[in-house]
Amino acid sequence: LKAAKETKPDLYRACLLAAFSTLRRGEIVCLTRDDITGNILHVSKDMVQDEHGQWVTKNLPKEEASVRDVPLPQWIVDEMPEGRLVNYTPQGITREFIATLDKLDIPHFRFHDLRKFSVSMMHHKGVSMASIQKLGGWANMDTPQKIYISSLADENEKEMKAYLEYAEGMKI
């Protein structure tokens, strides 16, 4: 994040929105400062490729779970400029993200994994799965639960290893 903030502010803001508010690339690139009221981000649009491969913005159907209001930490709101929040297409976010990982010699992971990070962090801090489902725009709880469970499995393995090392030292 620090490197992106210093050299690629649009990528920095895209990463913040994915990692702290569960947003998808297509949602992030449609946002403007007018979509923020106080510290609430209103998500109602998505950018997709049409049948000719051109990027177009579409309004999400109001009955779709993806239309939602997402609270943001004030420090993230303060990072957002007037006008468009991020000047990329969804594909542009991916391209810049990979280029930044390469430049910093960080092993590759998907930009979408920042959304998974957000889910795991929220659950770790006690946010209910029902709230996470609503904030993430999922129609049901299956997806966020699978994300959290896979993250939890990695954490459980580390915790058990630490416990076993501790317990080994207690042998009488």
PDB file of C-alpha atoms in Angstrom:
ATOM      1  CA  LEU A   1       0.000   0.000   0.000  1.00  0.00           C
ATOM      2  CA  LYS A   2       2.804   2.390   0.864  1.00  0.00           C
ATOM      3  CA  ALA A   3       4.503   1.933  -2.508  1.00  0.00           C
ATOM      4  CA  ALA A   4       1.218   2.352  -4.374  1.00  0.00           C
ATOM      5  CA  LYS A   5       0.342   5.466  -2.375  1.00  0.00           C
ATOM      6  CA  GLU A   6       3.666   7.055  -3.302  1.00  0.00           C
ATOM      7  CA  THR A   7       3.701   6.144  -7.015  1.00  0.00           C
ATOM      8  CA  LYS A   8       0.216   5.030  -8.140  1.00  0.00           C
ATOM      9  CA  PRO A   9      -2.473   6.826  -6.129  1.00  0.00           C
ATOM     10  CA  ASP A  10      -5.314   5.339  -8.200  1.00  0.00           C
ATOM     11  CA  LEU A  11      -4.067   1.829  -7.457  1.00  0.00           C
ATOM     12  CA  TYR A  12      -3.650   2.753  -3.796  1.00  0.00           C
ATOM     13  CA  ARG A  13      -7.279   3.876  -3.584  1.00  0.00           C
ATOM     14  CA  ALA A  14      -8.451   0.754  -5.451  1.00  0.00           C
ATOM     15  CA  CYS A  15      -6.566  -1.437  -2.978  1.00  0.00           C
ATOM     16  CA  LEU A  16      -8.064   0.408  -0.009  1.00  0.00           C
ATOM     17  CA  LEU A  17     -11.583  -0.054  -1.361  1.00  0.00           C
ATOM     18  CA  ALA A  18     -11.061  -3.773  -1.992  1.00  0.00           C
ATOM     19  CA  ALA A  19      -9.233  -4.534   1.255  1.00  0.00           C
ATOM     20  CA  PHE A  20     -11.400  -2.512   3.644  1.00  0.00           C
ATOM     21  CA  SER A  21     -14.854  -2.581   2.052  1.00  0.00           C
ATOM     22  CA  THR A  22     -15.152  -5.826   0.030  1.00  0.00           C
ATOM     23  CA  LEU A  23     -15.584  -4.033  -3.308  1.00  0.00           C
ATOM     24  CA  ARG A  24     -15.082  -5.726  -6.673  1.00  0.00           C
ATOM     25  CA  ARG A  25     -12.895  -4.194  -9.416  1.00  0.00           C
ATOM     26  CA  GLY A  26     -15.902  -3.375 -11.609  1.00  0.00           C
ATOM     27  CA  GLU A  27     -17.609  -1.593  -8.723  1.00  0.00           C
ATOM     28  CA  ILE A  28     -14.500   0.343  -7.702  1.00  0.00           C
ATOM     29  CA  VAL A  29     -13.893   1.881 -11.126  1.00  0.00           C
ATOM     30  CA  CYS A  30     -17.446   3.285 -11.325  1.00  0.00           C
ATOM     31  CA  LEU A  31     -17.298   5.201  -8.069  1.00  0.00           C
ATOM     32  CA  THR A  32     -17.171   8.970  -7.728  1.00  0.00           C
ATOM     33  CA  ARG A  33     -16.917  11.184  -4.672  1.00  0.00           C
ATOM     34  CA  ASP A  34     -20.681  11.762  -5.057  1.00  0.00           C
ATOM     35  CA  ASP A  35     -21.176   8.096  -4.063  1.00  0.00           C
ATOM     36  CA  ILE A  36     -19.862   8.902  -0.571  1.00  0.00           C
ATOM     37  CA  THR A  37     -22.095  10.524   2.046  1.00  0.00           C
ATOM     38  CA  GLY A  38     -20.343  11.013   5.363  1.00  0.00           C
ATOM     39  CA  ASN A  39     -18.491   7.740   5.692  1.00  0.00           C
ATOM     40  CA  ILE A  40     -21.050   5.665   3.744  1.00  0.00           C
ATOM     41  CA  LEU A  41     -20.196   4.480   0.238  1.00  0.00           C
ATOM     42  CA  HIS A  42     -23.217   3.774  -1.967  1.00  0.00           C
ATOM     43  CA  VAL A  43     -22.482   0.988  -4.461  1.00  0.00           C
ATOM     44  CA  SER A  44     -24.921   0.847  -7.383  1.00  0.00           C
ATOM     45  CA  LYS A  45     -22.874   0.465 -10.594  1.00  0.00           C
ATOM     46  CA  ASP A  46     -20.552  -2.028 -12.219  1.00  0.00           C
ATOM     47  CA  MET A  47     -18.196  -1.804 -15.199  1.00  0.00           C
ATOM     48  CA  VAL A  48     -18.310  -4.756 -17.572  1.00  0.00           C
ATOM     49  CA  GLN A  49     -17.268  -5.532 -21.122  1.00  0.00           C
ATOM     50  CA  ASP A  50     -20.037  -5.442 -23.710  1.00  0.00           C
ATOM     51  CA  GLU A  51     -20.394  -7.842 -26.641  1.00  0.00           C
ATOM     52  CA  HIS A  52     -17.750  -5.810 -28.556  1.00  0.00           C
ATOM     53  CA  GLY A  53     -15.189  -5.944 -25.739  1.00  0.00           C
ATOM     54  CA  GLN A  54     -15.729  -2.289 -24.789  1.00  0.00           C
ATOM     55  CA  TRP A  55     -15.913  -1.316 -21.123  1.00  0.00           C
ATOM     56  CA  VAL A  56     -19.345   0.033 -20.189  1.00  0.00           C
ATOM     57  CA  THR A  57     -20.892   1.125 -16.921  1.00  0.00           C
ATOM     58  CA  LYS A  58     -24.198  -0.405 -15.962  1.00  0.00           C
ATOM     59  CA  ASN A  59     -26.544   0.301 -13.091  1.00  0.00           C
ATOM     60  CA  LEU A  60     -27.090  -2.696 -10.871  1.00  0.00           C
ATOM     61  CA  PRO A  61     -30.726  -3.787 -10.449  1.00  0.00           C
ATOM     62  CA  LYS A  62     -32.092  -2.354  -7.194  1.00  0.00           C
ATOM     63  CA  GLU A  63     -33.295  -5.776  -6.064  1.00  0.00           C
ATOM     64  CA  GLU A  64     -29.808  -7.254  -6.507  1.00  0.00           C
ATOM     65  CA  ALA A  65     -27.738  -7.813  -3.363  1.00  0.00           C
ATOM     66  CA  SER A  66     -24.826  -5.956  -4.985  1.00  0.00           C
ATOM     67  CA  VAL A  67     -26.597  -2.609  -4.496  1.00  0.00           C
ATOM     68  CA  ARG A  68     -25.570  -1.654  -0.998  1.00  0.00           C
ATOM     69  CA  ASP A  69     -24.266   0.951   1.416  1.00  0.00           C
ATOM     70  CA  VAL A  70     -20.837   0.213   2.834  1.00  0.00           C
ATOM     71  CA  PRO A  71     -19.313   2.085   5.782  1.00  0.00           C
ATOM     72  CA  LEU A  72     -15.723   3.244   5.342  1.00  0.00           C
ATOM     73  CA  PRO A  73     -13.167   4.261   7.944  1.00  0.00           C
ATOM     74  CA  GLN A  74     -12.876   8.056   7.906  1.00  0.00           C
ATOM     75  CA  TRP A  75      -9.178   7.926   6.988  1.00  0.00           C
ATOM     76  CA  ILE A  76     -10.103   6.104   3.761  1.00  0.00           C
ATOM     77  CA  VAL A  77     -12.820   8.660   2.957  1.00  0.00           C
ATOM     78  CA  ASP A  78     -10.171  11.353   3.442  1.00  0.00           C
ATOM     79  CA  GLU A  79      -7.967   9.653   0.795  1.00  0.00           C
ATOM     80  CA  MET A  80     -10.686   9.891  -1.877  1.00  0.00           C
ATOM     81  CA  PRO A  81     -10.487  12.726  -4.436  1.00  0.00           C
ATOM     82  CA  GLU A  82     -13.256  14.714  -6.048  1.00  0.00           C
ATOM     83  CA  GLY A  83     -14.637  13.166  -9.242  1.00  0.00           C
ATOM     84  CA  ARG A  84     -13.784   9.560 -10.098  1.00  0.00           C
ATOM     85  CA  LEU A  85     -12.133   7.733  -7.227  1.00  0.00           C
ATOM     86  CA  VAL A  86     -10.053   5.486  -9.497  1.00  0.00           C
ATOM     87  CA  ASN A  87      -9.125   6.184 -13.119  1.00  0.00           C
ATOM     88  CA  TYR A  88      -8.804   2.622 -14.415  1.00  0.00           C
ATOM     89  CA  THR A  89     -10.864  -0.069 -16.067  1.00  0.00           C
ATOM     90  CA  PRO A  90     -11.162  -3.325 -14.108  1.00  0.00           C
ATOM     91  CA  GLN A  91      -8.468  -4.789 -16.378  1.00  0.00           C
ATOM     92  CA  GLY A  92      -6.295  -1.725 -15.713  1.00  0.00           C
ATOM     93  CA  ILE A  93      -6.450  -2.354 -11.973  1.00  0.00           C
ATOM     94  CA  THR A  94      -5.237  -5.909 -12.502  1.00  0.00           C
ATOM     95  CA  ARG A  95      -2.444  -4.809 -14.834  1.00  0.00           C
ATOM     96  CA  GLU A  96      -1.161  -2.109 -12.433  1.00  0.00           C
ATOM     97  CA  PHE A  97      -1.518  -4.408  -9.426  1.00  0.00           C
ATOM     98  CA  ILE A  98       0.599  -7.147 -11.046  1.00  0.00           C
ATOM     99  CA  ALA A  99       3.179  -4.606 -12.238  1.00  0.00           C
ATOM    100  CA  THR A 100       3.481  -3.239  -8.698  1.00  0.00           C
ATOM    101  CA  LEU A 101       3.877  -6.707  -7.179  1.00  0.00           C
ATOM    102  CA  ASP A 102       6.601  -7.442  -9.757  1.00  0.00           C
ATOM    103  CA  LYS A 103       8.405  -4.155  -9.102  1.00  0.00           C
ATOM    104  CA  LEU A 104       8.419  -4.832  -5.349  1.00  0.00           C
ATOM    105  CA  ASP A 105       9.346  -8.517  -5.818  1.00  0.00           C
ATOM    106  CA  ILE A 106       6.210  -9.616  -3.968  1.00  0.00           C
ATOM    107  CA  PRO A 107       4.854 -13.065  -4.871  1.00  0.00           C
ATOM    108  CA  HIS A 108       1.774 -12.796  -7.067  1.00  0.00           C
ATOM    109  CA  PHE A 109      -1.705 -12.926  -5.645  1.00  0.00           C
ATOM    110  CA  ARG A 110      -4.947 -11.779  -7.207  1.00  0.00           C
ATOM    111  CA  PHE A 111      -6.349  -8.297  -6.634  1.00  0.00           C
ATOM    112  CA  HIS A 112      -9.603 -10.103  -5.762  1.00  0.00           C
ATOM    113  CA  ASP A 113      -7.778 -11.636  -2.777  1.00  0.00           C
ATOM    114  CA  LEU A 114      -7.941  -8.193  -1.133  1.00  0.00           C
ATOM    115  CA  ARG A 115     -11.714  -8.704  -1.018  1.00  0.00           C
ATOM    116  CA  LYS A 116     -11.101 -12.044   0.707  1.00  0.00           C
ATOM    117  CA  PHE A 117      -8.792 -10.271   3.147  1.00  0.00           C
ATOM    118  CA  SER A 118     -11.594  -7.840   3.945  1.00  0.00           C
ATOM    119  CA  VAL A 119     -14.027 -10.676   4.695  1.00  0.00           C
ATOM    120  CA  SER A 120     -11.509 -12.459   6.914  1.00  0.00           C
ATOM    121  CA  MET A 121     -10.610  -9.283   8.774  1.00  0.00           C
ATOM    122  CA  MET A 122     -14.267  -8.395   9.378  1.00  0.00           C
ATOM    123  CA  HIS A 123     -15.052 -11.862  10.669  1.00  0.00           C
ATOM    124  CA  HIS A 124     -11.970 -11.864  12.873  1.00  0.00           C
ATOM    125  CA  LYS A 125     -13.159  -8.602  14.448  1.00  0.00           C
ATOM    126  CA  GLY A 126     -16.599 -10.065  15.188  1.00  0.00           C
ATOM    127  CA  VAL A 127     -18.713  -8.844  12.262  1.00  0.00           C
ATOM    128  CA  SER A 128     -21.503 -11.376  11.723  1.00  0.00           C
ATOM    129  CA  MET A 129     -21.655 -13.429   8.535  1.00  0.00           C
ATOM    130  CA  ALA A 130     -25.060 -11.865   7.784  1.00  0.00           C
ATOM    131  CA  SER A 131     -23.512  -8.377   7.901  1.00  0.00           C
ATOM    132  CA  ILE A 132     -20.513  -9.489   5.846  1.00  0.00           C
ATOM    133  CA  GLN A 133     -22.875 -10.968   3.252  1.00  0.00           C
ATOM    134  CA  LYS A 134     -24.760  -7.680   3.008  1.00  0.00           C
ATOM    135  CA  LEU A 135     -21.602  -5.518   2.907  1.00  0.00           C
ATOM    136  CA  GLY A 136     -20.012  -7.722   0.254  1.00  0.00           C
ATOM    137  CA  GLY A 137     -23.082  -7.814  -1.957  1.00  0.00           C
ATOM    138  CA  TRP A 138     -23.497 -11.588  -1.998  1.00  0.00           C
ATOM    139  CA  ALA A 139     -26.946 -13.068  -2.584  1.00  0.00           C
ATOM    140  CA  ASN A 140     -26.334 -15.784   0.035  1.00  0.00           C
ATOM    141  CA  MET A 141     -23.838 -16.632   2.773  1.00  0.00           C
ATOM    142  CA  ASP A 142     -22.128 -19.536   0.989  1.00  0.00           C
ATOM    143  CA  THR A 143     -19.373 -17.472  -0.644  1.00  0.00           C
ATOM    144  CA  PRO A 144     -18.262 -15.385   2.344  1.00  0.00           C
ATOM    145  CA  GLN A 145     -18.357 -18.452   4.574  1.00  0.00           C
ATOM    146  CA  LYS A 146     -16.146 -20.424   2.172  1.00  0.00           C
ATOM    147  CA  ILE A 147     -13.695 -17.500   2.033  1.00  0.00           C
ATOM    148  CA  TYR A 148     -13.526 -17.245   5.798  1.00  0.00           C
ATOM    149  CA  ILE A 149     -13.277 -20.993   6.325  1.00  0.00           C
ATOM    150  CA  SER A 150     -10.331 -21.297   3.908  1.00  0.00           C
ATOM    151  CA  SER A 151      -8.554 -18.405   5.652  1.00  0.00           C
ATOM    152  CA  LEU A 152      -9.374 -19.889   9.038  1.00  0.00           C
ATOM    153  CA  ALA A 153      -7.860 -23.257   8.067  1.00  0.00           C
ATOM    154  CA  ASP A 154      -4.476 -21.616   7.459  1.00  0.00           C
ATOM    155  CA  GLU A 155      -4.678 -19.784  10.784  1.00  0.00           C
ATOM    156  CA  ASN A 156      -5.748 -22.928  12.653  1.00  0.00           C
ATOM    157  CA  GLU A 157      -2.724 -24.806  11.329  1.00  0.00           C
ATOM    158  CA  LYS A 158      -0.381 -22.070  12.613  1.00  0.00           C
ATOM    159  CA  GLU A 159      -2.131 -21.958  15.992  1.00  0.00           C
ATOM    160  CA  MET A 160      -1.992 -25.744  16.410  1.00  0.00           C
ATOM    161  CA  LYS A 161       1.701 -25.815  15.519  1.00  0.00           C
ATOM    162  CA  ALA A 162       2.417 -23.148  18.142  1.00  0.00           C
ATOM    163  CA  TYR A 163       0.328 -25.020  20.720  1.00  0.00           C
ATOM    164  CA  LEU A 164       2.081 -28.344  20.041  1.00  0.00           C
ATOM    165  CA  GLU A 165       5.502 -26.701  20.348  1.00  0.00           C
ATOM    166  CA  TYR A 166       4.418 -25.234  23.678  1.00  0.00           C
ATOM    167  CA  ALA A 167       2.928 -28.514  24.901  1.00  0.00           C
ATOM    168  CA  GLU A 168       6.112 -30.410  23.966  1.00  0.00           C
ATOM    169  CA  GLY A 169       8.021 -28.259  26.447  1.00  0.00           C
ATOM    170  CA  MET A 170       5.701 -29.287  29.273  1.00  0.00           C
ATOM    171  CA  LYS A 171       6.715 -32.962  29.269  1.00  0.00           C
ATOM    172  CA  ILE A 172       7.300 -34.221  32.788  1.00  0.00           C
TER     173      ILE A 172
END
